[in-house]
Short mmCIF file of C-alpha atoms in Angstrom, two decimals:
data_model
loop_
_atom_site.label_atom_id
_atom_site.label_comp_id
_atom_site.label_asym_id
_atom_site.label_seq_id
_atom_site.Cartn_x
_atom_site.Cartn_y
_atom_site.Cartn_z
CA UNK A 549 9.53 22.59 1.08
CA UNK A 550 9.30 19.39 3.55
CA UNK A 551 9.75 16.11 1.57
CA UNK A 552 9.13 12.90 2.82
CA UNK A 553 9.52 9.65 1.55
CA UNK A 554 6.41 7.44 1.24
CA UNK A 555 6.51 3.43 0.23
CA UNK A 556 2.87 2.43 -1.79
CA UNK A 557 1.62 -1.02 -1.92
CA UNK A 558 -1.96 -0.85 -3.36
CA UNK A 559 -3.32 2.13 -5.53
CA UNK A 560 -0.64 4.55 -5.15
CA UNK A 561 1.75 1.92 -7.03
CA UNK A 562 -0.07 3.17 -10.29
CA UNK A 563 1.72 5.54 -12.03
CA UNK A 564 -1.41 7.00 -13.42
CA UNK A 565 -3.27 7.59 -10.50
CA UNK A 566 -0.41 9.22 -8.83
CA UNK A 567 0.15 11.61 -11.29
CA UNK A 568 -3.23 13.08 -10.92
CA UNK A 569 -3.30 12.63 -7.28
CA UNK A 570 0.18 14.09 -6.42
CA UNK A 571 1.58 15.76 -9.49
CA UNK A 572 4.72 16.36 -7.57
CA UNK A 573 5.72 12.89 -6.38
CA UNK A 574 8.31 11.17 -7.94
CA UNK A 575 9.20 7.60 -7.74
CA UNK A 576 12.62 7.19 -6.26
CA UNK A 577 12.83 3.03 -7.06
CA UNK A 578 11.00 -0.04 -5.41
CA UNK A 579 11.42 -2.08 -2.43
CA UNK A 580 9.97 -4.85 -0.03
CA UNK A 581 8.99 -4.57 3.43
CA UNK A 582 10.23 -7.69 5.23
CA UNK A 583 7.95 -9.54 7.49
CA UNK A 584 4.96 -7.86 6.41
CA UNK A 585 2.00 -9.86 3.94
CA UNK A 586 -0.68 -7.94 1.58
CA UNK A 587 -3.90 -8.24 2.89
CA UNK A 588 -7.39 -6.75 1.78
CA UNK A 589 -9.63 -5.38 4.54
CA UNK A 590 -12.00 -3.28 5.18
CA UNK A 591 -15.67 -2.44 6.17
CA UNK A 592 -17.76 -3.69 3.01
CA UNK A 593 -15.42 -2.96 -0.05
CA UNK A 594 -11.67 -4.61 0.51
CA UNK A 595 -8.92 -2.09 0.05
CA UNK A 596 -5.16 -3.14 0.30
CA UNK A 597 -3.42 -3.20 3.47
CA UNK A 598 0.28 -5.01 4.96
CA UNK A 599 0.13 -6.51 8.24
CA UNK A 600 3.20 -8.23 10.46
CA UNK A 601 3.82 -11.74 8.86
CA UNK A 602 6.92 -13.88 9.43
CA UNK A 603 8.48 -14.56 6.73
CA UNK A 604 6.90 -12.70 3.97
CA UNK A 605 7.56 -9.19 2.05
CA UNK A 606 5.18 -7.16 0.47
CA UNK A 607 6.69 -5.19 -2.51
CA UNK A 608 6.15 -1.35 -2.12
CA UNK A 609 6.66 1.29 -4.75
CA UNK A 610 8.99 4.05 -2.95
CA UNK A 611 8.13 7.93 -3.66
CA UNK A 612 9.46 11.37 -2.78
CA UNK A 613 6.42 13.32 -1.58
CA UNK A 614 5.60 16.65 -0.71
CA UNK A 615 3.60 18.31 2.18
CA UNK A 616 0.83 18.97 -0.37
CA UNK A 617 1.21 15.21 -1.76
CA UNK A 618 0.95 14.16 1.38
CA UNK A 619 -2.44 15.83 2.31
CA UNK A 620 -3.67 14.70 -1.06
CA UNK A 621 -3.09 11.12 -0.05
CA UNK A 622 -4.23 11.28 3.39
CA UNK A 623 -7.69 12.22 1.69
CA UNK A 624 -7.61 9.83 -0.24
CA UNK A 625 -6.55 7.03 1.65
CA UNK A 626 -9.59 8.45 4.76
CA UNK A 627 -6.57 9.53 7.48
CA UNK A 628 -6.96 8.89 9.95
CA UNK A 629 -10.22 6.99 10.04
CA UNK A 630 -9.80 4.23 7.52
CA UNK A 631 -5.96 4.44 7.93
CA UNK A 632 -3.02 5.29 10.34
CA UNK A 633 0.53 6.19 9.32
CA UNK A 634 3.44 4.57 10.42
CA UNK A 635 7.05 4.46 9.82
CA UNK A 636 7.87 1.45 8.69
CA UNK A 637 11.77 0.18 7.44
CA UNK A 638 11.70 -0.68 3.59
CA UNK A 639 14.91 -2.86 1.45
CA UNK A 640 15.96 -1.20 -1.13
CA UNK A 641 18.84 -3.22 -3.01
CA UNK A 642 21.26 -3.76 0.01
CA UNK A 643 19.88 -0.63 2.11
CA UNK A 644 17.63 -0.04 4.83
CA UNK A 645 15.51 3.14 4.51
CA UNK A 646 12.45 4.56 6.56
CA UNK A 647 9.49 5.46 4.81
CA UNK A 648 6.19 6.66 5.49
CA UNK A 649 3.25 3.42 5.10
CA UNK A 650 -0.68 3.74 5.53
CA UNK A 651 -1.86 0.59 7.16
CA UNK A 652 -5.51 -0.16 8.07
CA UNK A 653 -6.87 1.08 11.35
CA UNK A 654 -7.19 -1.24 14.02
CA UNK A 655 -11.10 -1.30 13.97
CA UNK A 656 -10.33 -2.85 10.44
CA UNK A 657 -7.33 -5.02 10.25
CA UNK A 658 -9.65 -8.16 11.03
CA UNK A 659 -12.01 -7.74 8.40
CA UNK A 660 -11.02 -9.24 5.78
CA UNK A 661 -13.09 -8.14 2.72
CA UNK A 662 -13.13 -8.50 -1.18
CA UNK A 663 -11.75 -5.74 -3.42
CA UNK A 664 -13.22 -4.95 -6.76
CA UNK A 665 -12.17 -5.95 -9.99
CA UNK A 666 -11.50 -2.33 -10.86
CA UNK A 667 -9.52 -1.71 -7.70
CA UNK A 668 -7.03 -4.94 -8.28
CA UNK A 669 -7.01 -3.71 -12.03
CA UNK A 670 -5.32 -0.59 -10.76
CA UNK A 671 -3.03 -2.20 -8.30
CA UNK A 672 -1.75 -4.79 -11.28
CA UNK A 673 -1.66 -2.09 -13.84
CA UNK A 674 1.20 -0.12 -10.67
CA UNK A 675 2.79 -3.29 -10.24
CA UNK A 676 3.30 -3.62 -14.19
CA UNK A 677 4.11 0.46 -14.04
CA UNK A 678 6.87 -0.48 -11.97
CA UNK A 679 8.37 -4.14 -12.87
CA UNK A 680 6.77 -5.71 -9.95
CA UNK A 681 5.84 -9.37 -10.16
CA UNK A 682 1.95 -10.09 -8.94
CA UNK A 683 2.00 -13.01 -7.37
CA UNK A 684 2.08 -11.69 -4.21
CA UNK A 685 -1.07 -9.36 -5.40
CA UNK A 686 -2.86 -12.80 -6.69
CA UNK A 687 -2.13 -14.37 -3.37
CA UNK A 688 -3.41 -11.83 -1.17
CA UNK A 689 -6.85 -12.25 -3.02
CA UNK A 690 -6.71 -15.82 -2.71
CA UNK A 691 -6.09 -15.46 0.71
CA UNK A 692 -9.00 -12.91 1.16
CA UNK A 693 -11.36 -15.03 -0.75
CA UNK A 694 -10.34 -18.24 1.45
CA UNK A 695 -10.80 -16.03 4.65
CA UNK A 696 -14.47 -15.10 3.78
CA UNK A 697 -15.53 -18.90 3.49
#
């Protein structure tokens, strides 16, 4: 059995959800992605997304995931319409390590739109799952909000 390691910055952060959606994943620690910002895009209903940022990190929740986890997600996460995968180099304590990101599909990644109260509700509740401070979370919907005016 193929595993792959897979770093979560919106949803998939929450313990919860993950547990239901890939009972075999396991959380192998947290992280940041350098140079990358949280954004929320998307066609009507924002959904989380990084994008290249100097400067900034986004802080991902890293996972061990299986071949059946990972077709689980890519439903969920509408591969490989609403998103692509990429590789995408993740700090963890003083290490560098490759992991598996969705990020927005191109058609998307300018459309800056507002996610709902339930959806950021889940993203806090996997950032308090796993220690993660959400500023950067409240700043990304600041900076969504100030985008749409």
């Amino acid at each position: 059995m193929n595993k792959k390691i897979y770093a979560a910055y919106g949803s998939n952060t929450n313990l919860e959800q993950m547990s239901y959606r890939c009972p075999a994943a396991k959380v192998i620690g947290t992280g940041i992605v350098k140079d990358y910002r949280l954004t929320f895009r998307g066609n009507s209903r924002g959904v989380a997304n990084i994008e290249p940022y100097p400067g900034r990190t986004v802080p991902v929740v890293i996972w061990e995931i299986t071949e059946a986890c990972e077709e689980a997600l890519d439903g969920y996460e509408g591969y490989p319409n609403l998103y692509e995968k990429q590789m995408i180099e993740v700090q963890v304590e003083s290490k560098v390590q490759e992991a598996m990101v969705y990020v927005m599909a191109r058609r998307y990644r300018t459309m800056p739109a507002i996610p709902t109260s339930y959806y950021l509700g889940t993203i806090a509740e996997g950032y308090a799952d796993n220690g993660i401070d959400l500023e950067i979370l409240k700043m990304a919907h600041l900076e969504c909000l100030k985008e749409l005016k």
